[in-house]
CSV table of C-alpha atoms and ligand atoms in Angstrom, one decimal:
chain,number,residue,atom,x,y,z
A,221,MET,CA,-39.6,16.2,-34.9
A,222,PRO,CA,-42.6,17.6,-34.0
A,223,ALA,CA,-43.5,18.6,-29.9
A,224,ALA,CA,-46.6,17.0,-28.2
A,225,ALA,CA,-48.0,19.0,-25.4
A,226,ILE,CA,-50.3,17.3,-23.0
A,227,SER,CA,-52.4,18.6,-20.4
A,228,GLY,CA,-52.9,16.2,-17.7
A,229,GLY,CA,-50.1,13.7,-18.7
A,230,THR,CA,-48.4,12.5,-15.6
A,231,THR,CA,-50.9,10.0,-14.7
A,232,GLY,CA,-53.5,7.5,-16.7
A,233,ILE,CA,-54.5,8.2,-20.3
A,234,GLY,CA,-52.2,11.8,-20.6
A,235,ARG,CA,-49.0,9.6,-19.3
A,236,ALA,CA,-49.9,6.6,-21.9
A,237,THR,CA,-50.4,8.8,-24.2
A,238,ALA,CA,-47.3,11.0,-23.5
A,239,GLU,CA,-45.5,7.8,-23.4
A,240,LEU,CA,-46.6,6.2,-27.0
A,241,LEU,CA,-46.0,9.8,-28.7
A,242,HIS,CA,-42.0,9.4,-27.0
A,243,ALA,CA,-42.1,5.9,-28.7
A,244,ARG,CA,-43.0,7.0,-31.7
A,245,GLY,CA,-40.6,10.1,-32.1
A,246,TYR,CA,-42.0,13.6,-30.8
A,247,GLN,CA,-40.5,15.6,-28.6
A,248,VAL,CA,-42.9,15.4,-25.6
A,249,ALA,CA,-44.2,18.0,-22.7
A,250,VAL,CA,-47.0,16.9,-20.3
A,251,THR,CA,-48.7,18.7,-17.4
A,252,GLY,CA,-50.2,18.4,-14.1
A,253,GLN,CA,-50.5,20.4,-10.8
A,254,ASN,CA,-50.0,17.7,-7.9
A,255,PRO,CA,-46.9,17.6,-6.4
A,256,GLY,CA,-46.6,13.9,-5.7
A,257,SER,CA,-47.6,12.8,-9.7
A,258,LEU,CA,-45.6,15.7,-11.2
A,259,ALA,CA,-42.1,14.2,-8.9
A,260,ARG,CA,-43.5,10.6,-10.2
A,261,ALA,CA,-43.8,11.4,-14.0
A,262,ARG,CA,-40.6,13.6,-13.6
A,263,SER,CA,-38.3,10.2,-12.2
A,264,GLU,CA,-40.4,7.7,-14.3
A,265,LEU,CA,-40.8,9.5,-17.6
A,266,PRO,CA,-38.2,9.3,-20.4
A,267,ASP,CA,-35.7,11.9,-19.4
A,268,ASP,CA,-36.3,14.1,-22.5
A,269,VAL,CA,-39.9,14.4,-21.8
A,270,LEU,CA,-40.8,17.9,-20.3
A,271,VAL,CA,-42.5,17.7,-17.1
A,272,VAL,CA,-44.3,20.7,-16.1
A,273,ARG,CA,-45.9,22.3,-13.4
A,274,SER,CA,-49.3,24.4,-14.4
A,275,ASP,CA,-52.9,24.3,-13.2
A,276,GLY,CA,-55.2,24.3,-15.5
A,277,ARG,CA,-57.8,25.9,-13.3
A,278,VAL,CA,-55.5,29.0,-13.2
A,279,LEU,CA,-54.8,31.4,-16.6
A,280,CYS,CA,-51.3,32.7,-15.5
A,281,ASP,CA,-50.0,29.4,-15.5
A,282,THR,CA,-51.7,28.4,-18.6
A,283,ASP,CA,-50.0,31.7,-19.9
A,284,ALA,CA,-46.7,30.8,-18.8
A,285,LEU,CA,-46.8,27.0,-20.4
A,286,MET,CA,-47.8,27.5,-23.6
A,287,PRO,CA,-44.6,29.3,-24.8
A,288,ALA,CA,-42.5,27.3,-22.7
A,289,VAL,CA,-43.4,24.3,-24.9
A,290,PRO,CA,-41.9,25.5,-28.4
A,291,ALA,CA,-39.2,27.5,-26.4
A,292,HIS,CA,-37.8,24.5,-25.2
A,293,PHE,CA,-38.7,22.1,-28.3
A,294,GLY,CA,-39.0,24.7,-30.9
A,295,SER,CA,-42.8,23.4,-32.5
A,296,LEU,CA,-45.9,22.7,-30.9
A,297,ASP,CA,-48.1,20.2,-32.5
A,298,PRO,CA,-49.9,17.8,-31.6
A,299,LEU,CA,-51.9,19.7,-28.6
A,300,SER,CA,-53.9,16.8,-26.5
A,301,LEU,CA,-56.7,18.6,-24.1
A,302,ASN,CA,-56.9,15.9,-21.1
A,303,ALA,CA,-56.6,17.1,-18.1
A,304,GLY,CA,-59.6,16.6,-16.2
A,305,ILE,CA,-61.4,16.1,-13.4
A,306,PHE,CA,-64.3,13.8,-11.4
A,307,ARG,CA,-66.1,14.1,-8.0
A,308,PRO,CA,-70.0,12.4,-8.3
A,309,ALA,CA,-72.5,14.2,-6.6
A,310,PRO,CA,-76.2,14.1,-6.9
A,311,VAL,CA,-77.4,17.0,-8.7
A,312,ALA,CA,-78.9,17.8,-5.0
A,313,GLU,CA,-76.0,18.3,-3.8
A,314,VAL,CA,-74.5,20.7,-6.2
A,315,THR,CA,-72.7,23.8,-4.6
A,316,GLU,CA,-71.2,26.6,-6.4
A,317,ALA,CA,-67.6,25.1,-5.4
A,318,SER,CA,-68.6,22.1,-6.6
A,319,PHE,CA,-69.7,23.5,-9.8
A,320,ASP,CA,-66.7,25.4,-10.2
A,321,ALA,CA,-64.3,22.2,-8.9
A,322,HIS,CA,-65.2,20.4,-12.6
A,323,ALA,CA,-66.1,23.8,-14.9
A,324,ASP,CA,-62.9,25.3,-14.1
A,325,PRO,CA,-60.1,22.2,-14.8
A,326,ASN,CA,-62.6,20.2,-17.3
A,327,PHE,CA,-64.0,23.0,-19.7
A,328,LYS,CA,-62.2,26.8,-18.7
A,329,GLY,CA,-58.6,26.1,-18.3
A,330,GLN,CA,-59.2,23.4,-21.9
A,331,CYS,CA,-60.8,26.5,-23.6
A,332,PHE,CA,-57.4,29.2,-22.6
A,333,THR,CA,-54.9,26.4,-22.9
A,334,LEU,CA,-56.2,26.0,-26.7
A,335,GLU,CA,-56.3,30.0,-27.0
A,336,LYS,CA,-53.0,30.3,-25.7
A,337,ALA,CA,-51.5,27.7,-27.6
A,338,LEU,CA,-53.5,28.6,-30.9
A,339,PRO,CA,-50.9,31.7,-31.9
A,340,LEU,CA,-47.8,29.1,-31.3
A,341,MET,CA,-49.2,26.0,-33.7
A,342,ASN,CA,-48.2,26.0,-37.2
A,343,ASP,CA,-50.8,25.9,-39.7
A,344,GLY,CA,-51.4,21.7,-40.0
A,345,GLY,CA,-51.5,21.3,-36.8
A,346,SER,CA,-54.1,19.1,-34.7
A,347,ILE,CA,-56.0,19.2,-31.5
A,348,VAL,CA,-57.2,16.7,-29.6
A,349,LEU,CA,-59.8,16.9,-26.7
A,350,THR,CA,-60.5,13.9,-24.3
A,351,VAL,CA,-64.0,14.0,-23.5
A,352,GLY,CA,-65.7,10.3,-22.5
A,353,ILE,CA,-69.1,8.8,-23.5
A,354,GLY,CA,-70.4,9.8,-19.9
A,355,SER,CA,-70.8,13.5,-21.3
A,356,LEU,CA,-74.1,12.0,-23.6
A,357,ARG,CA,-75.2,9.5,-21.5
A,358,GLY,CA,-77.2,9.4,-18.4
A,359,THR,CA,-75.0,8.1,-14.8
A,360,PRO,CA,-76.6,9.3,-11.5
A,361,GLY,CA,-74.0,11.6,-10.2
A,362,ALA,CA,-72.2,12.7,-13.2
A,363,THR,CA,-74.6,15.6,-13.6
A,364,VAL,CA,-72.0,18.7,-13.6
A,365,ARG,CA,-69.1,16.4,-14.9
A,366,ALA,CA,-70.8,15.5,-18.4
A,367,ALA,CA,-72.1,19.2,-19.1
A,368,SER,CA,-68.0,20.3,-17.9
A,369,ARG,CA,-66.7,17.8,-20.6
A,370,GLY,CA,-69.8,18.1,-22.7
A,371,ALA,CA,-69.1,21.9,-23.4
A,372,LEU,CA,-65.9,21.0,-25.5
A,373,LEU,CA,-68.4,18.6,-27.7
A,374,ALA,CA,-70.9,21.7,-27.9
A,375,MET,CA,-67.3,23.5,-28.8
A,376,LEU,CA,-66.1,21.0,-31.8
A,377,PRO,CA,-67.9,22.2,-34.7
A,378,SER,CA,-67.1,25.5,-34.5
A,379,LEU,CA,-63.8,25.3,-33.6
A,380,ALA,CA,-63.0,22.7,-36.6
A,381,LEU,CA,-64.8,25.5,-38.7
A,382,GLY,CA,-63.1,28.1,-37.4
A,383,LEU,CA,-59.6,26.9,-37.7
A,384,ALA,CA,-60.3,25.0,-41.0
A,385,PRO,CA,-58.4,27.9,-42.7
A,386,ARG,CA,-55.4,26.9,-41.1
A,387,ARG,CA,-55.9,23.2,-41.8
A,388,ILE,CA,-56.0,22.4,-37.9
A,389,ARG,CA,-57.6,19.9,-37.4
A,390,VAL,CA,-59.8,19.7,-33.8
A,391,ASN,CA,-61.1,16.1,-32.8
A,392,ALA,CA,-62.5,14.5,-29.8
A,393,MET,CA,-61.6,11.5,-28.3
A,394,SER,CA,-64.1,10.0,-26.0
A,395,PRO,CA,-63.4,6.6,-24.0
A,396,GLY,CA,-65.4,4.7,-21.9
A,397,ALA,CA,-64.5,3.0,-18.6
A,398,THR,CA,-60.5,3.2,-18.5
A,399,ASP,CA,-58.4,1.4,-16.4
A,400,THR,CA,-56.4,4.8,-14.5
A,401,PRO,CA,-55.7,6.0,-11.1
A,402,LEU,CA,-59.2,8.0,-11.7
A,403,LEU,CA,-61.0,5.4,-10.5
A,404,ASP,CA,-59.0,5.1,-7.1
A,405,LYS,CA,-59.1,8.7,-6.8
A,406,LEU,CA,-63.0,8.3,-6.9
A,407,GLY,CA,-62.8,5.5,-4.6
A,408,VAL,CA,-63.8,2.5,-6.8
A,409,THR,CA,-63.8,-0.9,-5.0
A,410,GLU,CA,-62.9,-4.4,-6.2
A,411,SER,CA,-66.9,-5.1,-6.7
A,412,GLY,CA,-67.1,-1.9,-7.9
A,413,ARG,CA,-64.8,-3.1,-10.5
A,414,ASP,CA,-66.2,-6.0,-10.8
A,415,ALA,CA,-70.0,-4.2,-11.3
A,416,MET,CA,-68.3,-2.1,-13.8
A,417,ARG,CA,-66.8,-4.5,-16.0
A,418,SER,CA,-70.5,-6.3,-16.4
A,419,GLU,CA,-72.3,-3.3,-17.8
A,420,ILE,CA,-69.4,-3.5,-20.4
A,421,PRO,CA,-69.5,-5.7,-23.9
A,422,PHE,CA,-66.2,-6.2,-23.9
A,423,GLU,CA,-66.1,-6.9,-20.1
A,424,ARG,CA,-63.0,-5.6,-19.2
A,425,PHE,CA,-61.9,-2.1,-18.5
A,426,GLU,CA,-60.0,-0.5,-21.9
A,427,SER,CA,-56.5,0.3,-20.8
A,428,SER,CA,-54.8,3.5,-21.4
A,429,GLN,CA,-52.5,2.6,-23.8
A,430,GLU,CA,-55.6,1.9,-25.9
A,431,VAL,CA,-57.0,5.1,-25.5
A,432,ALA,CA,-53.2,6.6,-26.4
A,433,GLU,CA,-53.5,4.7,-29.5
A,434,ALA,CA,-57.0,7.0,-30.8
A,435,VAL,CA,-55.0,10.1,-29.5
A,436,ALA,CA,-51.7,9.2,-31.7
A,437,PHE,CA,-53.8,8.2,-34.3
A,438,LEU,CA,-55.9,11.6,-34.4
A,439,ALA,CA,-52.2,13.5,-34.2
A,440,SER,CA,-51.2,11.6,-37.1
A,441,ASP,CA,-50.7,12.8,-40.6
A,442,ALA,CA,-52.9,9.4,-41.3
A,443,ALA,CA,-55.8,11.2,-39.6
A,444,GLY,CA,-54.8,14.8,-42.0
A,445,TYR,CA,-58.7,14.8,-43.6
A,446,LEU,CA,-60.4,14.3,-40.2
A,447,THR,CA,-61.8,16.9,-38.5
A,448,GLY,CA,-64.7,18.0,-36.3
A,449,GLN,CA,-65.2,14.4,-35.0
A,450,ASP,CA,-65.3,12.5,-32.0
A,451,ILE,CA,-64.0,9.1,-31.4
A,452,THR,CA,-65.5,6.6,-29.4
A,453,VAL,CA,-63.0,4.3,-28.2
A,454,ALA,CA,-65.9,1.9,-25.3
A,455,GLY,CA,-65.6,-1.4,-26.4
A,456,GLY,CA,-69.1,-1.0,-27.2
A,457,SER,CA,-70.5,0.4,-24.4
A,458,GLY,CA,-73.3,3.3,-24.9
A,459,LEU,CA,-74.7,1.0,-28.3
A,460,GLY,CA,-77.6,-0.4,-26.6
A,461,ALA,CA,-80.4,1.1,-25.9
B,523,LIG,N1,-60.9,6.9,-17.0
B,523,LIG,C1,-62.4,7.1,-17.2
B,523,LIG,O1,-62.6,5.8,-17.3
B,523,LIG,C2,-62.6,8.3,-18.0
B,523,LIG,C3,-63.2,8.2,-19.1
B,523,LIG,C4,-63.6,9.2,-19.8
B,523,LIG,C5,-63.1,10.5,-19.9
B,523,LIG,N2,-61.9,10.2,-19.0
B,523,LIG,C6,-61.3,11.9,-19.5
B,523,LIG,O2,-59.9,11.6,-19.1
B,523,LIG,C7,-59.1,12.4,-18.8
B,523,LIG,C8,-58.2,11.7,-18.1
B,523,LIG,O3,-58.5,10.9,-17.1
B,523,LIG,P1,-58.0,9.9,-16.7
B,523,LIG,O4,-58.4,8.8,-16.4
B,523,LIG,O5,-56.5,9.8,-17.1
B,523,LIG,O6,-57.2,10.1,-15.0
B,523,LIG,P2,-56.1,10.6,-14.4
B,523,LIG,O7,-55.1,9.0,-13.8
B,523,LIG,O8,-56.8,11.4,-12.9
B,523,LIG,O9,-55.6,12.0,-15.0
B,523,LIG,C9,-55.6,12.9,-14.9
B,523,LIG,C10,-54.7,14.0,-15.5
B,523,LIG,O10,-55.3,15.4,-15.3
B,523,LIG,C11,-54.7,16.1,-14.7
B,523,LIG,N3,-54.9,17.6,-13.8
B,523,LIG,C12,-55.8,17.5,-13.1
B,523,LIG,N4,-56.7,18.2,-12.8
B,523,LIG,C13,-55.5,19.2,-13.2
B,523,LIG,C14,-55.5,20.7,-12.9
B,523,LIG,N5,-56.4,21.3,-12.7
B,523,LIG,N6,-54.4,21.6,-13.8
B,523,LIG,C15,-53.4,20.2,-14.8
B,523,LIG,N7,-54.0,18.8,-14.4
B,523,LIG,C16,-54.8,18.1,-14.0
B,523,LIG,C17,-53.6,15.5,-13.4
B,523,LIG,O11,-52.4,15.6,-13.1
B,523,LIG,P3,-52.4,15.9,-11.3
B,523,LIG,O12,-52.7,14.1,-10.3
B,523,LIG,O13,-51.1,16.7,-11.2
B,523,LIG,O14,-54.2,16.5,-10.7
B,523,LIG,C18,-53.5,14.0,-14.4
B,523,LIG,O15,-52.4,14.1,-15.2
B,523,LIG,C19,-60.0,13.4,-17.7
B,523,LIG,O16,-60.1,14.3,-18.3
B,523,LIG,C20,-61.0,12.2,-17.3
B,523,LIG,O17,-62.3,12.9,-17.4
B,523,LIG,C21,-61.6,9.5,-18.5
């Protein structure tokens, strides 16, 4: 079976994607950088899932990561570029350090992971970028985060066209508010969660598993003629005026 590589696959959406693809017969490799979440992933994911410490901000980590996946499994496809962070800050308080803290994992790291993966992927493979509806909607405090993720959307048409001769499909998947450890990292309280839910037409957060289903579809042969598209999975969020 093909071997899927999922950046940021130790928790949340990436972790659910790893579990779903593994259940569907893929060999799976996931990355993360936090020692605690790496250890939990190693103990909780199936034994044959390769859990690799690789910091998406650090180019030599990416250099080492990509050959490690086909060396372990013999192949690399699909590639899910999912690792990312969000630390809200009003635009007036953005510093060079907080700018880089978003740009490095959310954009630069994804670019170079993709670049390093390309020579290792067979023609006809699939690349899925996790973006998020927040990249095209206004949210105070999310300026740099939106730009750092939205940059992936800006790359999408050029990537899809550039890789079409190899029949490598490149698509984005944009979740709305998803119930993952990210909400805890943001310090969202119970009343904050209630307020967020009330803004969602489906009146609930989406689950990581629901997002993972979209990634699995984009990775599969069922999406074999789909490239350069951003699939929104958001329970109706973002549709209103
Ligand atoms: N949850 C939402 O509502 C939502 C909505 C739209 C878009 N998204 C996007 O979806 C993606 C996954 O988010 P999530 O909600 O599943 O959040 P999460 O649970 O916080 O997962 C983030 C993953 O990215 C990894 N990661 C972060 N920085 C990294 C780095 N420098 N190098 C390698 N791995 C790194 C984390 O690993 P460590 O723990 O090791 O850092 C973790 O595995 C993110 O890009 C996020 O922006 C989420």
